[in-house]
């Protein structure tokens, strides 16, 4: 029985014990001083991920990035090495699963070059593939695992990198052919790289054994990438930090996307982390009767929900508040889920609001949101970006029904909206949301109840009177001050929104069929707040 197989220089020893355990004696770290690690944490190069990781990865440690094939592990790894290269750090990408050319092509698809990064493609030696060279006593996997380890260490000694990516652990797990040998191999790699001072990112595609947590207990930190496939629309991706020793991090799931330029993460919004001092003051709409109904206007830094069935004019009211903000010299942003932007701008122009002119002036931002393509985390990031970078102080989300489509689970929709509204309120931004209720007259039902989150609630209703379908508005709730408790009729025509005097001599308006209870007039026509106007003008039908 042979006592030693392999090179004679001591790099690799294989000893056969009676119990047939194979012990790998690994080379010690280089005797020369390794390159000094730069101060501070190693940034990942992934926008948003460093925020989740509280600044990046602690240097000189062993990290695991796991996820099923297609979740973006290779892209994140390349961004990690490219970030190091941009900071003058040497990077080494050791690939056991992809060819070097595939990595180069993948990087080129994002517009990257791999200058400054050493790509080491590890392939099995030809002698191990030759049947004449096979050992009868030793399994070929024993020799392959030892040779693989030796080649990895030789590449590290040659490049002397500060950042290392090993892709992927599935190949090493298959070569180990057992959890004990696999754990010992991972521990040996960890001790080697730790004493060498390199920051190592291990990739695992979870194809060999998804339930194997061997590396979890060994790694300093673990990040998991996931891909979800909804019944309709594009795939959704999210990440979670499973473990990070000795370091606080942002827990929970965080949405991320893969696009031209790599992976972008959207950290989960925590409103309590953001606070800005501002003066609370009433903001008017430019319609005197509406401001009276609201007790002087909507306070800055609050949220308002406009409820009503389809076509009552919810969108037009929010446009009126946005236009009023622009007239005050402030910036406003519209996030439109349902309506086509061209139709909306034409309808607003007929109401006397030039949205295109406001956009060209730089004070109005309008974004069409596709609920089937956009994750809630990405949407919250878009809103934050407008508030933080563009200085927007009036935000319109039209409508919450479309936002619910992006997040079918109502419980999580409420949590997302709670954090988003709290964040906007703390930044001094005034938010207007629309919710389309089911039904036209009588009892109405909302797809999601947001009234308890909002500071102000406006209710729009259809009602029938003397052979006409009319509209009414009332304020149901206002946390920040007093408001009228009356119900007013309003009309939408070529001149915009016209609101009449309170309907004091009627009851049942909100049910849709009012009755006359006055004593001094003959009926609805005499007491109606507004005289019958001309036929429906442009934009008379609005959400």
Coordinates of C-alpha atoms in Angstrom, one line a residue:
X1 CA 0.0 0.0 0.0
X2 CA 1.5 3.4 -1.0
X3 CA 2.2 5.8 1.8
X4 CA 2.4 9.0 -0.4
X5 CA 0.8 10.0 -3.7
X6 CA 1.4 13.3 -5.4
X7 CA 4.2 15.8 -5.6
X8 CA 7.4 15.3 -3.6
X9 CA 7.7 18.9 -2.6
X10 CA 5.2 18.6 0.2
X11 CA 2.5 20.6 -1.4
X12 CA 0.0 17.8 -1.3
X13 CA 0.2 14.7 0.8
X14 CA -2.3 11.8 0.8
X15 CA -2.0 9.3 3.6
X16 CA -4.0 6.1 3.7
X17 CA -5.2 5.2 7.2
X18 CA -6.7 1.9 8.2
X19 CA -10.1 3.5 8.5
X20 CA -9.6 4.8 4.9
X21 CA -9.9 8.5 5.9
X22 CA -8.0 10.8 3.5
X23 CA -6.2 13.7 5.3
X24 CA -5.1 16.6 3.1
X25 CA -2.1 18.5 4.4
X26 CA -2.5 22.0 3.0
X27 CA 0.3 24.4 2.3
X28 CA 0.8 27.2 4.8
X29 CA 0.3 30.8 3.8
X30 CA 3.2 32.4 2.0
X31 CA 6.2 33.2 4.2
X32 CA 6.4 36.7 2.7
X33 CA 4.2 39.5 4.0
X34 CA 0.9 39.5 2.1
X35 CA -0.4 42.8 0.6
X36 CA -1.9 45.0 3.3
X37 CA -5.7 45.2 3.2
X38 CA -7.0 48.7 2.6
X39 CA -8.7 50.3 5.5
X40 CA -12.4 50.2 6.0
X41 CA -14.9 47.7 4.7
X42 CA -14.8 46.2 1.2
X43 CA -17.6 47.7 -0.8
X44 CA -19.5 45.3 -3.0
X45 CA -20.0 47.6 -6.0
X46 CA -23.7 46.8 -6.0
X47 CA -25.9 49.9 -5.6
X48 CA -28.0 49.5 -2.4
X49 CA -26.3 46.3 -1.2
X50 CA -23.7 48.2 0.9
X51 CA -26.6 49.9 2.7
X52 CA -28.1 46.5 3.5
X53 CA -24.7 45.3 4.8
X54 CA -24.0 48.5 6.8
X55 CA -21.2 49.7 4.7
X56 CA -20.0 46.5 2.9
X57 CA -18.0 43.4 3.8
X58 CA -15.5 43.2 6.7
X59 CA -12.1 42.6 5.0
X60 CA -10.1 39.4 5.4
X61 CA -13.2 37.3 5.9
X62 CA -15.0 34.4 4.2
X63 CA -18.4 35.1 2.7
X64 CA -21.1 32.9 1.0
X65 CA -23.3 34.2 -1.8
X66 CA -25.9 31.5 -2.6
X67 CA -28.9 31.2 -4.9
X68 CA -30.4 29.1 -7.6
X69 CA -29.0 29.4 -11.2
X70 CA -30.0 32.7 -12.8
X71 CA -30.4 34.7 -9.6
X72 CA -27.4 37.0 -10.4
X73 CA -24.5 35.5 -8.3
X74 CA -21.9 35.8 -11.1
X75 CA -23.0 39.4 -11.8
X76 CA -22.7 40.4 -8.2
X77 CA -19.3 38.7 -8.0
X78 CA -18.0 40.6 -11.0
X79 CA -19.2 43.9 -9.5
X80 CA -17.4 43.0 -6.3
X81 CA -14.1 42.5 -8.1
X82 CA -14.6 45.5 -10.4
X83 CA -15.2 47.7 -7.4
X84 CA -11.9 46.5 -5.9
X85 CA -10.1 47.1 -9.2
X86 CA -11.4 50.7 -9.3
X87 CA -9.9 51.2 -5.9
X88 CA -6.5 49.7 -6.9
X89 CA -7.1 46.3 -5.3
X90 CA -6.0 43.1 -7.1
X91 CA -8.9 40.7 -7.9
X92 CA -8.9 37.0 -8.7
X93 CA -11.9 35.1 -10.2
X94 CA -11.4 31.3 -9.9
X95 CA -14.0 29.6 -12.0
X96 CA -14.8 25.9 -11.9
X97 CA -18.1 26.0 -13.6
X98 CA -17.9 28.7 -16.3
X99 CA -15.2 29.3 -18.9
X100 CA -13.1 32.4 -18.9
X101 CA -14.7 33.4 -22.2
X102 CA -18.2 33.1 -20.8
X103 CA -17.2 35.4 -18.0
X104 CA -15.7 37.9 -20.4
X105 CA -18.8 37.8 -22.6
X106 CA -21.1 38.2 -19.6
X107 CA -19.2 41.2 -18.4
X108 CA -19.3 42.7 -21.9
X109 CA -23.1 42.5 -21.9
X110 CA -23.1 45.0 -19.1
X111 CA -20.5 47.2 -20.7
X112 CA -17.7 46.1 -18.5
X113 CA -14.1 45.1 -19.2
X114 CA -12.2 42.8 -16.9
X115 CA -9.0 44.9 -16.9
X116 CA -7.3 44.5 -13.6
X117 CA -9.0 41.2 -12.8
X118 CA -7.3 37.9 -13.1
X119 CA -9.6 35.1 -14.3
X120 CA -8.3 31.7 -13.5
X121 CA -10.2 28.9 -15.3
X122 CA -9.6 25.7 -13.4
X123 CA -9.9 22.6 -15.6
X124 CA -9.0 19.0 -14.6
X125 CA -5.5 17.9 -15.6
X126 CA -5.4 15.8 -18.7
X127 CA -3.7 13.0 -16.7
X128 CA -6.8 12.6 -14.6
X129 CA -9.0 12.3 -17.7
X130 CA -6.7 9.5 -19.1
X131 CA -8.0 6.1 -18.3
X132 CA -4.5 4.6 -18.4
X133 CA -3.5 6.9 -15.6
X134 CA -6.4 6.0 -13.3
X135 CA -5.5 4.5 -9.9
X136 CA -7.1 1.3 -8.8
X137 CA -6.6 2.1 -5.1
X138 CA -7.7 5.8 -5.2
X139 CA -10.9 7.2 -6.5
X140 CA -10.4 9.8 -9.3
X141 CA -12.3 12.3 -7.2
X142 CA -9.7 12.1 -4.5
X143 CA -7.0 13.1 -6.9
X144 CA -9.1 15.7 -8.5
X145 CA -10.0 17.4 -5.2
X146 CA -6.3 17.5 -4.2
X147 CA -5.2 18.8 -7.6
X148 CA -8.0 21.4 -7.6
X149 CA -6.9 22.7 -4.2
X150 CA -3.3 22.8 -5.2
X151 CA -4.1 24.8 -8.4
X152 CA -6.3 27.2 -6.4
X153 CA -3.4 27.9 -4.0
X154 CA -0.9 28.3 -6.8
X155 CA -3.1 30.9 -8.4
X156 CA -3.4 32.8 -5.2
X157 CA 0.3 32.7 -4.6
X158 CA 0.9 34.0 -8.1
X159 CA -1.7 36.8 -8.1
X160 CA -1.6 37.7 -4.4
X161 CA -5.1 39.3 -4.6
X162 CA -7.0 41.3 -2.0
X163 CA -10.3 40.0 -3.3
X164 CA -11.1 36.5 -4.4
X165 CA -14.2 34.9 -5.9
X166 CA -14.6 31.1 -6.0
X167 CA -17.2 29.9 -8.4
X168 CA -18.7 27.5 -7.5
X169 CA -18.8 25.4 -4.4
X170 CA -21.1 22.8 -6.1
X171 CA -18.1 21.5 -8.0
X172 CA -16.0 21.1 -4.8
X173 CA -18.9 19.5 -3.0
X174 CA -19.2 16.9 -5.8
X175 CA -15.5 16.2 -5.7
X176 CA -15.6 15.8 -1.9
X177 CA -18.3 13.1 -2.1
X178 CA -19.2 13.4 1.5
X179 CA -20.2 16.1 4.0
X180 CA -17.2 15.4 6.3
X181 CA -14.6 15.8 3.6
X182 CA -16.4 18.8 2.2
X183 CA -16.5 20.6 5.6
X184 CA -12.8 19.9 6.1
X185 CA -12.0 21.2 2.7
X186 CA -14.0 24.4 3.3
X187 CA -12.4 24.9 6.7
X188 CA -9.0 24.5 5.2
X189 CA -9.8 27.1 2.5
X190 CA -11.1 29.4 5.1
X191 CA -8.0 29.2 7.4
X192 CA -5.7 29.7 4.4
X193 CA -7.5 32.7 3.0
X194 CA -8.0 34.3 6.4
X195 CA -4.3 34.1 7.3
X196 CA -3.5 35.4 3.9
X197 CA -5.7 38.5 4.5
X198 CA -8.0 38.2 1.3
X199 CA -11.7 38.9 1.3
X200 CA -13.3 35.9 -0.3
X201 CA -16.7 35.5 -1.9
X202 CA -17.8 31.9 -2.4
X203 CA -20.6 31.2 -4.9
X204 CA -23.0 28.3 -4.4
X205 CA -25.8 27.5 -7.0
X206 CA -27.5 25.1 -4.5
X207 CA -27.8 22.4 -7.1
X208 CA -25.9 19.6 -5.3
X209 CA -27.8 19.7 -2.0
X210 CA -30.0 22.7 -1.2
X211 CA -30.3 21.7 2.4
X212 CA -26.6 21.5 3.1
X213 CA -25.7 24.2 5.6
X214 CA -22.1 23.3 5.9
X215 CA -20.7 26.6 4.6
X216 CA -23.3 28.6 6.6
X217 CA -21.5 27.7 9.9
X218 CA -18.1 28.4 8.5
X219 CA -18.7 31.6 6.6
X220 CA -18.4 35.0 8.2
X221 CA -21.5 36.2 6.3
X222 CA -24.2 34.6 4.1
X223 CA -26.3 36.4 1.5
X224 CA -29.1 34.6 -0.4
X225 CA -30.5 35.6 -3.7
X226 CA -34.0 34.5 -4.7
X227 CA -36.1 34.6 -7.9
X228 CA -39.9 34.6 -7.7
X229 CA -42.1 33.8 -10.7
X230 CA -45.6 35.5 -10.4
X231 CA -48.5 34.1 -12.3
X232 CA -48.3 37.1 -14.6
X233 CA -45.6 39.6 -15.4
X234 CA -41.8 39.6 -15.1
X235 CA -39.9 37.6 -12.6
X236 CA -39.2 39.3 -9.2
X237 CA -35.9 39.0 -7.4
X238 CA -35.1 39.6 -3.8
X239 CA -32.1 39.1 -1.4
X240 CA -31.7 38.5 2.2
X241 CA -28.7 38.6 4.6
X242 CA -28.9 35.3 6.4
X243 CA -25.9 35.9 8.6
X244 CA -23.3 38.5 9.3
X245 CA -21.0 37.9 12.3
X246 CA -20.4 40.8 14.7
X247 CA -22.2 43.2 12.4
X248 CA -25.6 44.8 12.5
X249 CA -27.4 44.8 9.1
X250 CA -30.7 45.6 7.5
X251 CA -32.7 42.4 8.0
X252 CA -35.6 41.1 5.9
X253 CA -36.0 40.8 2.2
X254 CA -34.9 43.5 -0.2
X255 CA -35.9 43.7 -3.9
X256 CA -33.3 43.8 -6.6
X257 CA -33.1 43.9 -10.3
X258 CA -30.6 42.8 -13.0
X259 CA -30.3 45.2 -15.9
X260 CA -27.8 46.8 -18.2
X261 CA -25.0 47.7 -15.9
X262 CA -25.4 44.9 -13.3
X263 CA -27.4 44.3 -10.2
X264 CA -29.2 47.1 -8.3
X265 CA -30.6 46.4 -4.8
X266 CA -33.4 48.4 -3.2
X267 CA -33.0 48.3 0.6
X268 CA -36.3 48.0 2.5
X269 CA -37.5 51.4 3.5
X270 CA -37.4 52.1 7.3
X271 CA -39.1 55.4 7.9
X272 CA -37.8 55.8 11.4
X273 CA -34.3 56.3 10.0
X274 CA -35.3 59.5 8.2
X275 CA -36.3 62.7 9.8
X276 CA -36.3 66.3 8.5
X277 CA -37.3 69.5 10.2
X278 CA -39.9 71.6 8.3
X279 CA -42.7 74.0 9.0
X280 CA -46.1 72.6 8.9
X281 CA -48.5 74.9 7.0
X282 CA -51.7 74.5 5.1
X283 CA -51.3 74.0 1.3
X284 CA -54.2 75.3 -0.8
X285 CA -55.6 73.7 -4.0
X286 CA -56.5 76.9 -5.8
X287 CA -60.2 76.1 -5.5
X288 CA -61.7 78.3 -2.7
X289 CA -64.6 76.0 -2.0
X290 CA -62.4 72.9 -1.8
X291 CA -60.0 74.7 0.6
X292 CA -63.0 75.7 2.8
X293 CA -64.1 72.1 2.8
X294 CA -60.6 71.1 4.0
X295 CA -60.5 73.7 6.7
X296 CA -58.0 75.8 4.9
X297 CA -56.1 73.2 2.9
X298 CA -54.0 70.1 3.3
X299 CA -51.1 70.4 5.8
X300 CA -47.6 70.0 4.6
X301 CA -46.1 66.7 5.5
X302 CA -49.3 64.8 5.6
X303 CA -51.1 62.3 3.4
X304 CA -54.5 62.4 1.8
X305 CA -56.5 59.6 0.2
X306 CA -59.2 60.4 -2.3
X307 CA -61.9 57.7 -2.5
X308 CA -64.6 57.2 -5.0
X309 CA -66.0 55.0 -7.8
X310 CA -64.5 55.1 -11.3
X311 CA -65.0 58.4 -13.2
X312 CA -65.8 60.6 -10.2
X313 CA -62.7 62.8 -10.8
X314 CA -60.2 61.5 -8.3
X315 CA -57.2 62.0 -10.7
X316 CA -58.3 65.5 -11.5
X317 CA -58.3 66.5 -7.9
X318 CA -54.8 65.2 -7.4
X319 CA -53.7 67.0 -10.6
X320 CA -55.2 70.2 -9.2
X321 CA -53.1 69.8 -6.0
X322 CA -49.9 69.1 -8.0
X323 CA -50.5 72.1 -10.3
X324 CA -51.0 74.3 -7.2
X325 CA -47.7 73.1 -5.8
X326 CA -46.0 74.1 -9.1
X327 CA -47.7 77.4 -9.0
X328 CA -46.2 78.0 -5.6
X329 CA -42.7 77.3 -7.1
X330 CA -42.4 73.8 -5.6
X331 CA -41.7 70.6 -7.3
X332 CA -44.3 67.8 -7.7
X333 CA -44.1 64.2 -8.9
X334 CA -46.9 62.0 -10.4
X335 CA -46.7 58.3 -10.4
X336 CA -49.4 57.0 -12.7
X337 CA -50.3 53.3 -12.8
X338 CA -53.4 53.1 -15.0
X339 CA -53.9 56.1 -17.3
X340 CA -51.9 56.6 -20.5
X341 CA -49.8 59.7 -20.1
X342 CA -50.8 61.3 -23.5
X343 CA -54.5 61.0 -22.6
X344 CA -53.9 62.4 -19.1
X345 CA -52.0 65.5 -20.4
X346 CA -54.7 66.2 -23.0
X347 CA -57.4 65.9 -20.4
X348 CA -55.5 68.2 -18.0
X349 CA -55.0 70.7 -20.8
X350 CA -58.8 70.9 -21.3
X351 CA -59.1 71.6 -17.6
X352 CA -56.7 74.5 -17.8
X353 CA -53.5 72.7 -16.6
X354 CA -50.5 72.6 -18.9
X355 CA -48.7 69.5 -17.6
X356 CA -46.2 69.5 -20.5
X357 CA -45.2 73.1 -19.8
X358 CA -44.7 72.2 -16.1
X359 CA -42.5 69.3 -17.0
X360 CA -40.4 71.4 -19.4
X361 CA -40.0 73.9 -16.6
X362 CA -38.5 71.2 -14.4
X363 CA -41.0 71.5 -11.6
X364 CA -43.2 68.5 -12.5
X365 CA -42.1 64.9 -12.9
X366 CA -44.4 62.3 -14.4
X367 CA -43.6 58.6 -14.4
X368 CA -45.7 55.9 -16.0
X369 CA -45.5 52.8 -13.7
X370 CA -46.1 49.3 -15.0
X371 CA -47.3 47.3 -12.1
X372 CA -46.5 44.0 -13.8
X373 CA -42.9 44.9 -14.3
X374 CA -42.1 46.9 -11.2
X375 CA -41.5 45.5 -7.7
X376 CA -42.8 47.4 -4.6
X377 CA -39.2 47.9 -3.4
X378 CA -38.2 49.5 -6.7
X379 CA -41.2 51.7 -6.7
X380 CA -40.4 53.0 -3.2
X381 CA -36.9 53.7 -4.4
X382 CA -38.2 55.7 -7.3
X383 CA -40.3 57.8 -5.0
X384 CA -37.4 58.3 -2.6
X385 CA -35.1 59.3 -5.4
X386 CA -37.5 62.1 -6.5
X387 CA -37.9 63.4 -3.0
X388 CA -34.2 63.2 -2.0
X389 CA -32.5 64.2 -5.2
X390 CA -35.1 66.3 -7.1
X391 CA -36.5 68.1 -4.1
X392 CA -40.1 67.0 -4.7
X393 CA -42.5 68.2 -2.0
X394 CA -45.9 67.0 -3.5
X395 CA -46.2 63.3 -4.5
X396 CA -49.2 61.8 -6.3
X397 CA -49.8 58.0 -6.5
X398 CA -52.6 57.3 -8.9
X399 CA -53.8 54.8 -8.0
X400 CA -53.5 52.5 -5.1
X401 CA -55.4 49.9 -7.1
X402 CA -52.4 49.7 -9.5
X403 CA -49.9 49.6 -6.6
X404 CA -51.9 46.6 -5.2
X405 CA -51.4 44.8 -8.5
X406 CA -47.7 45.0 -7.9
X407 CA -48.2 43.4 -4.5
X408 CA -51.2 41.0 -4.4
X409 CA -50.8 40.3 -0.7
X410 CA -52.8 43.1 1.0
X411 CA -51.0 42.6 4.4
X412 CA -47.6 43.5 2.9
X413 CA -49.2 46.3 0.8
X414 CA -50.3 48.0 4.0
X415 CA -46.8 47.6 5.5
X416 CA -45.1 49.0 2.4
X417 CA -47.5 52.0 2.3
X418 CA -47.1 52.6 6.0
X419 CA -43.4 53.0 5.7
X420 CA -43.6 55.0 2.5
X421 CA -46.1 57.4 3.8
X422 CA -44.3 57.8 7.1
X423 CA -41.0 58.5 5.2
X424 CA -42.7 61.1 2.9
X425 CA -44.3 62.8 5.9
X426 CA -41.0 63.0 7.8
X427 CA -39.4 64.6 4.7
X428 CA -42.1 67.3 4.6
X429 CA -43.6 65.9 1.4
X430 CA -47.4 66.0 1.0
X431 CA -48.8 62.8 -0.5
X432 CA -52.0 62.3 -2.4
X433 CA -53.3 58.8 -3.2
X434 CA -56.4 57.7 -5.1
X435 CA -58.4 54.5 -4.5
X436 CA -61.1 53.4 -6.9
X437 CA -64.0 51.8 -5.0
X438 CA -66.2 49.0 -6.4
X439 CA -69.6 50.1 -7.4
X440 CA -71.2 53.3 -8.7
X441 CA -74.0 54.3 -6.3
X442 CA -75.1 53.0 -2.9
X443 CA -72.7 50.9 -0.8
X444 CA -69.1 51.1 -1.9
X445 CA -66.2 48.7 -1.1
X446 CA -62.5 49.5 -1.4
X447 CA -60.0 46.9 -2.5
X448 CA -57.8 47.9 0.4
X449 CA -58.5 50.1 3.4
X450 CA -56.0 52.9 3.7
X451 CA -58.2 55.4 5.6
X452 CA -56.6 54.6 8.9
X453 CA -53.1 55.4 7.5
X454 CA -54.0 58.6 5.8
X455 CA -54.2 61.9 7.6
X456 CA -57.0 63.3 5.4
X457 CA -59.7 61.4 3.6
X458 CA -61.8 62.9 0.8
X459 CA -64.9 61.0 -0.4
X460 CA -66.4 61.4 -3.9
X461 CA -69.8 60.0 -4.7
X462 CA -72.3 59.8 -7.6
X463 CA -75.9 60.7 -6.8
X464 CA -79.2 60.9 -8.8
X465 CA -81.2 64.0 -8.8
X466 CA -84.0 65.2 -11.2
X467 CA -83.0 62.9 -14.0
X468 CA -79.3 63.6 -13.8
X469 CA -76.2 61.8 -12.4
X470 CA -74.3 64.3 -10.3
X471 CA -71.2 64.3 -8.1
X472 CA -70.7 65.1 -4.5
X473 CA -67.6 65.6 -2.3
X474 CA -67.1 65.5 1.4
X475 CA -64.2 65.3 3.9
X476 CA -64.5 62.3 6.1
X477 CA -61.3 62.7 8.2
X478 CA -58.6 65.2 8.9
X479 CA -56.1 64.6 11.6
X480 CA -54.3 67.9 11.5
X481 CA -57.2 70.3 12.1
X482 CA -60.9 71.1 11.7
X483 CA -62.8 70.7 8.5
X484 CA -66.3 71.1 7.2
X485 CA -68.6 68.2 7.8
X486 CA -70.9 69.2 4.9
X487 CA -71.4 67.6 1.5
X488 CA -71.0 69.7 -1.6
X489 CA -71.9 69.1 -5.2
X490 CA -69.2 69.6 -7.8
X491 CA -69.1 69.6 -11.5
X492 CA -66.3 69.0 -14.0
X493 CA -66.3 71.0 -17.2
X494 CA -64.2 72.9 -19.6
X495 CA -63.2 75.4 -16.9
X496 CA -62.0 72.7 -14.5
X497 CA -63.6 71.7 -11.2
X498 CA -66.4 73.8 -9.8
X499 CA -67.6 73.2 -6.3
X500 CA -70.9 74.6 -5.0
X501 CA -72.3 75.5 -1.6
X502 CA -73.1 72.8 1.0
X503 CA -76.2 70.7 0.3
X504 CA -77.9 71.4 3.6
X505 CA -81.5 70.5 2.7
X506 CA -80.9 66.9 1.6
X507 CA -80.1 63.6 3.1
X508 CA -79.0 60.4 1.5
X509 CA -76.7 62.0 -1.0
X510 CA -73.8 59.6 -0.2
X511 CA -76.2 56.7 -0.7
X512 CA -76.8 57.9 -4.2
X513 CA -80.5 58.8 -3.9
X514 CA -81.0 62.0 -1.9
X515 CA -84.3 63.1 -0.5
X516 CA -85.5 66.7 0.1
X517 CA -85.9 67.6 3.8
X518 CA -85.9 71.4 3.5
X519 CA -88.8 73.6 4.3
X520 CA -88.3 76.7 2.2
X521 CA -87.9 75.4 -1.3
X522 CA -89.8 73.2 -3.8
X523 CA -87.1 70.6 -4.4
X524 CA -83.6 69.8 -5.5
X525 CA -83.4 72.2 -8.5
X526 CA -84.0 75.2 -6.4
X527 CA -81.5 74.3 -3.7
X528 CA -78.8 72.7 -5.9
X529 CA -75.4 74.2 -5.3
X530 CA -74.6 74.5 -9.0
X531 CA -76.8 75.5 -11.8
X532 CA -77.0 72.8 -14.5
X533 CA -74.1 73.3 -16.8
X534 CA -73.6 72.5 -20.4
X535 CA -73.1 68.9 -21.5
X536 CA -70.0 67.0 -20.4
X537 CA -66.9 68.9 -21.5
X538 CA -63.4 67.5 -22.2
X539 CA -62.2 65.6 -19.3
X540 CA -65.6 65.3 -17.7
X541 CA -65.0 61.6 -17.2
X542 CA -62.0 61.2 -14.9
X543 CA -60.8 58.9 -12.3

